[in-house]
Amino acid sequence: MIIFVANNNTAMNYFSSDFKLGILGGGQLGKMLLADTRKFDIQTYVLDPSAEAPSRMGCNKFFQGDLMDFDTVYEFGKKVDVLTFEIELVNLEALEKLESEGLKVYPSPKTLRKIQNKGRQKDFYTANSLPTSPFKRFNALGALKAAVENTTVSFPFVWKSAEFGYDGNGVKVARSITDLANLPDVECIAEDMVPFKNELAVIVVRNPKGDIKTYPVVEMEFHPEANQVEYVICPARIDEKVAAKARAIALQVSEAFGHVGLLAVEMFQTEDDTILINEVAPRPHNSGHYSIEASYTSQFENHLRAILDLPLGNTDSKVAGIMVNLVGEEGHSGQVVYQNIEKILAIDGVTPHIYGKRETRPFRKMGHVTIVNENIAEARKTAEEVKKLIRVISNS
Amino acid sequence: MIIFVANNNTAMNYFSSDFKLGILGGGQLGKMLLADTRKFDIQTYVLDPSAEAPSRMGCNKFFQGDLMDFDTVYEFGKKVDVLTFEIELVNLEALEKLESEGLKVYPSPKTLRKIQNKGRQKDFYTANSLPTSPFKRFNALGALKAAVENTTVSFPFVWKSAEFGYDGNGVKVARSITDLANLPDVECIAEDMVPFKNELAVIVVRNPKGDIKTYPVVEMEFHPEANQVEYVICPARIDEKVAAKARAIALQVSEAFGHVGLLAVEMFQTEDDTILINEVAPRPHNSGHYSIEASYTSQFENHLRAILDLPLGNTDSKVAGIMVNLVGEEGHSGQVVYQNIEKILAIDGVTPHIYGKRETRPFRKMGHVTIVNENIAEARKTAEEVKKLIRVISNS
């Protein structure tokens, strides 16, 4: 019988043992993380509010409960040996209490507290001399309006809700006073509009020992008209020096936070090749999904290695990778059908990932497709073909 | 509401639908197959005699039951839309009845019937002009002994039990009459001992439409003294012409069987570069585990694509791959410990797969490690390092 000692300094026995990893959130990120806990046979407990969560399967025990509720999160944390999360919207006070009681919570609630509030996050970059676009913080919408009136803030600027902004909610470009009219009266920031030629991202992985690695820079390619990310491309088709700068900045961000686990650093490349940090996500990230097929070690496996204080895996790519999100088509709600999926499966190097949500809704993230190829231009052509073929619709 | 029509000719809706795939056997092969059913969100039911089977997690429903029992297998088959297996030792009569009632059973019970009996399997090769070593069939040990006495069969030869031979059981090199003394009195074959310089394997994947692909030839490298497979190496370090011949023969075997799903064809390369079929396995195979990390499409994903009549994935490799089996060390029984696993995780390109068996026993297959590298010689060096470090022991 193994006695698991949580604070033991010797290498722990995670594999086919009594050790339990707790994961807050049971969405697609959790589901993809579970593929690696299964590969290593590491026990997992998952907490999610939905009984239909994508991670309901593949974990050792699934708990249905509110991630924002102190008691629910605290009691869940008491059952596990290491606690992580796949979503930032979790009860921070419970994480802090668990950590103060000796539980290993990775990423740290301290980091999460800084990140959860976008104003505090921007202040952190300034305090650490990390490049980010100029901004001002306001504790309410009225204060922002007053600043606009007395010209401390001038149009155009980007309004961002300080908290609970997620997947494009809580962000708006303000070009005139009328754009402020229907905004919620919440703490917010006003960011200068910085013209940029590329939106980039770098995923950093760091373990408690301080070992740290970055993945290659990825590039978001936008649809020329819809202003929507169409492709995440790895490696980014940018100058090597710019790429090296982006990776160096991402490293600094992770180290400044003393971060443990994955940190996805979203950045802008301005017209004059300045790199500005946009925001970070302390978890596996959409911009790293390509890594499952393209990298020597996927972002999910490296997150797991990091939070368990195991050596980090090679973040290099075997081949070029492009990711296309599968989102529910407008005008379709109900039981999902992945139209033409058999056609994209017929193309070499194409791997669909279906998250396991039975019901589609307009713009709901239902899955993604990875395209890999030795040649990035070939991969890019295939990605376009995939994008044209696949449709996420309902059968009704 | 989707009505699933099992015999519909249009592309079926397998993804996040009511469709159910049944898998007979819940061992490591099933577990690795489930990684891909999860990726595609295809519902799975698994039947295995052990409540502790590696596939108990990651399937939609797990059934505990005897795979050799007619009623258990038949009733399980009645619950699913397509039925496959990850182990050959299943009740064939139940599969045949289910198939006769319209259920899609892949690989076909007809093929399995030919394969399950090694005498019939060898006869099949002869009947189809497929190269295999010379052999004679005997319905009992007595008949073989009589053949030895009247010199129809002469030493040395390889004795093989016709049925239930698995993982080295049921095979013995007979050099003199004393070697026959303790053999079981069962149907058997006597095979000529053919000196070979390489043991090779080719995995073939074929779907019901008849689309067919082969994976590259892999090579088993044996320990110079222990005569035990140490490494499975892809691609095999052999002459291209020999490799092409091996792939062509493997294709012919799959087509001769009219096989659907994966077929692993084990072969000998003789001193004069003749290829002889040793035996086949109609399922994902140990010699294809490298494909998870090294291939564009893993053997497991391609098995799934094949049995669902989806287009087959690219069988080419992104990088060279070497596989090392993790088997329980002699003298160790009990709760497993993977000694030095953190040391092999520190080496680039190393991925351990832990099957999820809590108890180790001498020679029990507990997992495997894949080593990938652009350079096969580098991979081979790393594999040796891994092999020296990792130990599968018990903690008691």
Short mmCIF file of C-alpha atoms in Angstrom, two decimals, chain B residues 13-192:
data_model
loop_
_atom_site.label_atom_id
_atom_site.label_comp_id
_atom_site.label_asym_id
_atom_site.label_seq_id
_atom_site.Cartn_x
_atom_site.Cartn_y
_atom_site.Cartn_z
CA ASN B 13 -23.64 10.40 -38.63
CA TYR B 14 -21.25 8.89 -36.13
CA PHE B 15 -20.14 12.13 -34.48
CA SER B 16 -21.94 13.25 -31.31
CA SER B 17 -24.86 11.07 -32.40
CA ASP B 18 -26.83 8.08 -31.13
CA PHE B 19 -24.60 5.71 -33.08
CA LYS B 20 -22.89 3.11 -30.90
CA LEU B 21 -19.70 1.19 -31.54
CA GLY B 22 -19.27 -2.04 -29.55
CA ILE B 23 -15.78 -3.22 -28.63
CA LEU B 24 -15.17 -6.76 -27.42
CA GLY B 25 -12.24 -6.66 -25.03
CA GLY B 26 -11.18 -3.84 -22.75
CA GLY B 27 -7.41 -4.17 -22.64
CA GLN B 28 -4.76 -1.66 -23.63
CA LEU B 29 -5.60 -1.93 -27.32
CA GLY B 30 -9.18 -0.98 -26.56
CA LYS B 31 -8.02 1.79 -24.27
CA MET B 32 -5.89 3.35 -27.01
CA LEU B 33 -8.76 2.96 -29.48
CA LEU B 34 -10.99 4.84 -27.05
CA ALA B 35 -8.65 7.83 -27.22
CA ASP B 36 -9.80 8.21 -30.82
CA THR B 37 -13.49 7.53 -30.22
CA ARG B 38 -13.29 10.31 -27.64
CA LYS B 39 -11.53 12.60 -30.11
CA PHE B 40 -14.35 12.05 -32.60
CA ASP B 41 -17.03 11.82 -29.88
CA ILE B 42 -18.26 8.45 -31.07
CA GLN B 43 -20.27 6.49 -28.50
CA THR B 44 -18.73 3.21 -27.38
CA TYR B 45 -19.83 0.19 -25.39
CA VAL B 46 -17.09 -2.08 -24.09
CA LEU B 47 -17.34 -5.70 -22.90
CA ASP B 48 -14.57 -7.24 -20.80
CA PRO B 49 -14.44 -9.90 -18.09
CA SER B 50 -12.47 -7.68 -15.71
CA ALA B 51 -13.96 -4.81 -13.72
CA GLU B 52 -10.43 -3.38 -13.68
CA ALA B 53 -9.97 -3.45 -17.48
CA PRO B 54 -7.91 -0.55 -18.88
CA SER B 55 -10.91 0.41 -21.07
CA ARG B 56 -13.35 0.69 -18.16
CA MET B 57 -12.94 4.46 -18.49
CA GLY B 58 -13.36 6.51 -21.62
CA CYS B 59 -16.19 4.38 -22.98
CA ASN B 60 -19.83 5.42 -22.71
CA LYS B 61 -20.83 2.16 -21.08
CA PHE B 62 -18.78 -0.64 -19.68
CA PHE B 63 -20.16 -4.19 -19.44
CA GLN B 64 -18.46 -6.85 -17.39
CA GLY B 65 -18.82 -10.29 -18.94
CA ASP B 66 -17.21 -13.34 -20.48
CA LEU B 67 -16.00 -12.78 -24.05
CA MET B 68 -16.16 -16.53 -24.77
CA ASP B 69 -19.79 -16.88 -23.66
CA PHE B 70 -22.27 -16.99 -26.55
CA ASP B 71 -25.18 -15.26 -24.80
CA THR B 72 -23.02 -12.52 -23.27
CA VAL B 73 -21.44 -11.62 -26.61
CA TYR B 74 -24.70 -11.95 -28.54
CA GLU B 75 -26.65 -9.73 -26.13
CA PHE B 76 -23.86 -7.16 -26.11
CA GLY B 77 -23.84 -7.12 -29.92
CA LYS B 78 -27.59 -6.45 -29.95
CA LYS B 79 -27.01 -3.12 -28.20
CA VAL B 80 -24.64 -1.63 -30.79
CA ASP B 81 -24.62 -0.53 -34.44
CA VAL B 82 -21.13 -1.75 -35.42
CA LEU B 83 -19.15 -4.37 -33.51
CA THR B 84 -15.38 -4.80 -33.40
CA PHE B 85 -12.89 -6.54 -31.12
CA GLU B 86 -9.45 -5.89 -29.72
CA ILE B 87 -8.72 -9.51 -28.88
CA GLU B 88 -9.20 -12.62 -31.03
CA LEU B 89 -10.39 -14.86 -28.20
CA VAL B 90 -14.08 -14.08 -28.44
CA ASN B 91 -17.13 -16.25 -29.06
CA LEU B 92 -17.14 -16.68 -32.83
CA GLU B 93 -20.57 -18.29 -33.05
CA ALA B 94 -22.15 -15.23 -31.46
CA LEU B 95 -20.35 -12.96 -33.95
CA GLU B 96 -21.54 -15.13 -36.84
CA LYS B 97 -25.14 -15.05 -35.64
CA LEU B 98 -25.03 -11.27 -35.17
CA GLU B 99 -23.56 -10.81 -38.64
CA SER B 100 -26.20 -13.10 -40.17
CA GLU B 101 -28.84 -10.90 -38.52
CA GLY B 102 -27.46 -7.81 -40.27
CA LEU B 103 -25.05 -6.37 -37.71
CA LYS B 104 -21.84 -5.00 -39.11
CA VAL B 105 -19.08 -7.00 -37.47
CA TYR B 106 -15.59 -5.84 -38.46
CA PRO B 107 -13.22 -7.60 -38.85
CA SER B 108 -15.53 -10.28 -40.21
CA PRO B 109 -16.08 -13.49 -38.20
CA LYS B 110 -15.21 -15.36 -41.41
CA THR B 111 -11.70 -13.91 -41.29
CA LEU B 112 -11.43 -14.45 -37.58
CA ARG B 113 -12.41 -18.12 -38.00
CA LYS B 114 -9.55 -18.57 -40.48
CA ILE B 115 -7.08 -16.76 -38.26
CA GLN B 116 -8.03 -18.24 -34.89
CA ASN B 117 -6.77 -21.64 -35.99
CA LYS B 118 -3.13 -21.51 -37.05
CA GLY B 119 -3.45 -24.60 -39.22
CA ARG B 120 -6.35 -23.09 -41.13
CA GLN B 121 -4.45 -19.80 -41.35
CA LYS B 122 -1.43 -21.51 -42.91
CA ASP B 123 -3.68 -23.46 -45.30
CA PHE B 124 -5.23 -20.14 -46.33
CA TYR B 125 -1.82 -18.74 -47.31
CA THR B 126 -1.02 -21.86 -49.32
CA ALA B 127 -4.41 -21.78 -51.07
CA ASN B 128 -3.87 -18.13 -51.97
CA SER B 129 -0.26 -18.55 -53.12
CA LEU B 130 0.95 -16.37 -50.28
CA PRO B 131 4.48 -17.14 -49.08
CA THR B 132 4.82 -18.87 -45.74
CA SER B 133 7.22 -21.42 -44.28
CA PRO B 134 6.51 -25.10 -45.04
CA PHE B 135 4.35 -26.81 -42.39
CA LYS B 136 2.23 -29.84 -41.58
CA ARG B 137 -1.02 -29.94 -39.62
CA PHE B 138 -1.85 -32.53 -36.94
CA ASN B 139 -5.14 -32.98 -35.12
CA ALA B 140 -3.39 -34.10 -31.94
CA LEU B 141 0.05 -34.48 -30.41
CA GLY B 142 -0.02 -38.25 -31.01
CA ALA B 143 -0.32 -37.72 -34.76
CA LEU B 144 2.70 -35.40 -34.70
CA LYS B 145 4.73 -37.94 -32.70
CA ALA B 146 3.82 -40.64 -35.21
CA ALA B 147 4.96 -38.35 -38.05
CA VAL B 148 8.26 -37.82 -36.25
CA GLU B 149 8.68 -41.59 -35.81
CA ASN B 150 8.04 -42.34 -39.46
CA THR B 151 10.26 -39.30 -40.40
CA THR B 152 7.55 -37.37 -42.26
CA VAL B 153 8.56 -34.57 -39.88
CA SER B 154 12.18 -34.13 -38.87
CA PHE B 155 13.93 -32.10 -36.18
CA PRO B 156 14.39 -29.24 -35.67
CA PHE B 157 10.93 -27.76 -36.25
CA VAL B 158 8.60 -25.24 -34.59
CA TRP B 159 5.65 -26.75 -32.78
CA LYS B 160 2.62 -24.46 -32.56
CA SER B 161 -0.67 -25.11 -30.86
CA ALA B 162 -3.35 -24.51 -33.51
CA GLU B 163 -5.57 -22.51 -31.15
CA PHE B 164 -5.30 -20.19 -28.19
CA GLY B 165 -1.66 -19.46 -28.80
CA TYR B 166 -1.10 -15.91 -27.54
CA ASP B 167 1.99 -13.87 -26.75
CA GLY B 168 4.47 -16.67 -27.06
CA ASN B 169 2.38 -19.33 -25.35
CA GLY B 170 1.72 -22.35 -27.48
CA VAL B 171 4.94 -22.08 -29.44
CA LYS B 172 8.02 -24.24 -28.94
CA VAL B 173 11.14 -25.06 -30.87
CA ALA B 174 11.45 -28.87 -31.00
CA ARG B 175 14.98 -30.14 -31.43
CA SER B 176 14.56 -33.70 -30.21
CA ILE B 177 11.88 -36.10 -29.04
CA THR B 178 12.31 -34.97 -25.43
CA ASP B 179 11.07 -31.48 -26.43
CA LEU B 180 7.71 -33.07 -27.30
CA ALA B 181 7.30 -34.78 -23.93
CA ASN B 182 5.44 -32.08 -22.01
CA LEU B 183 3.45 -30.50 -24.84
CA PRO B 184 -0.34 -30.39 -24.51
CA ASP B 185 -2.28 -32.95 -26.53
CA VAL B 186 -3.98 -30.47 -28.85
CA GLU B 187 -4.36 -29.77 -32.56
CA CYS B 188 -1.04 -28.39 -33.75
CA ILE B 189 1.27 -27.61 -36.63
CA ALA B 190 4.93 -28.40 -37.23
CA GLU B 191 6.67 -25.62 -39.12
CA ASP B 192 10.06 -25.84 -40.80
#
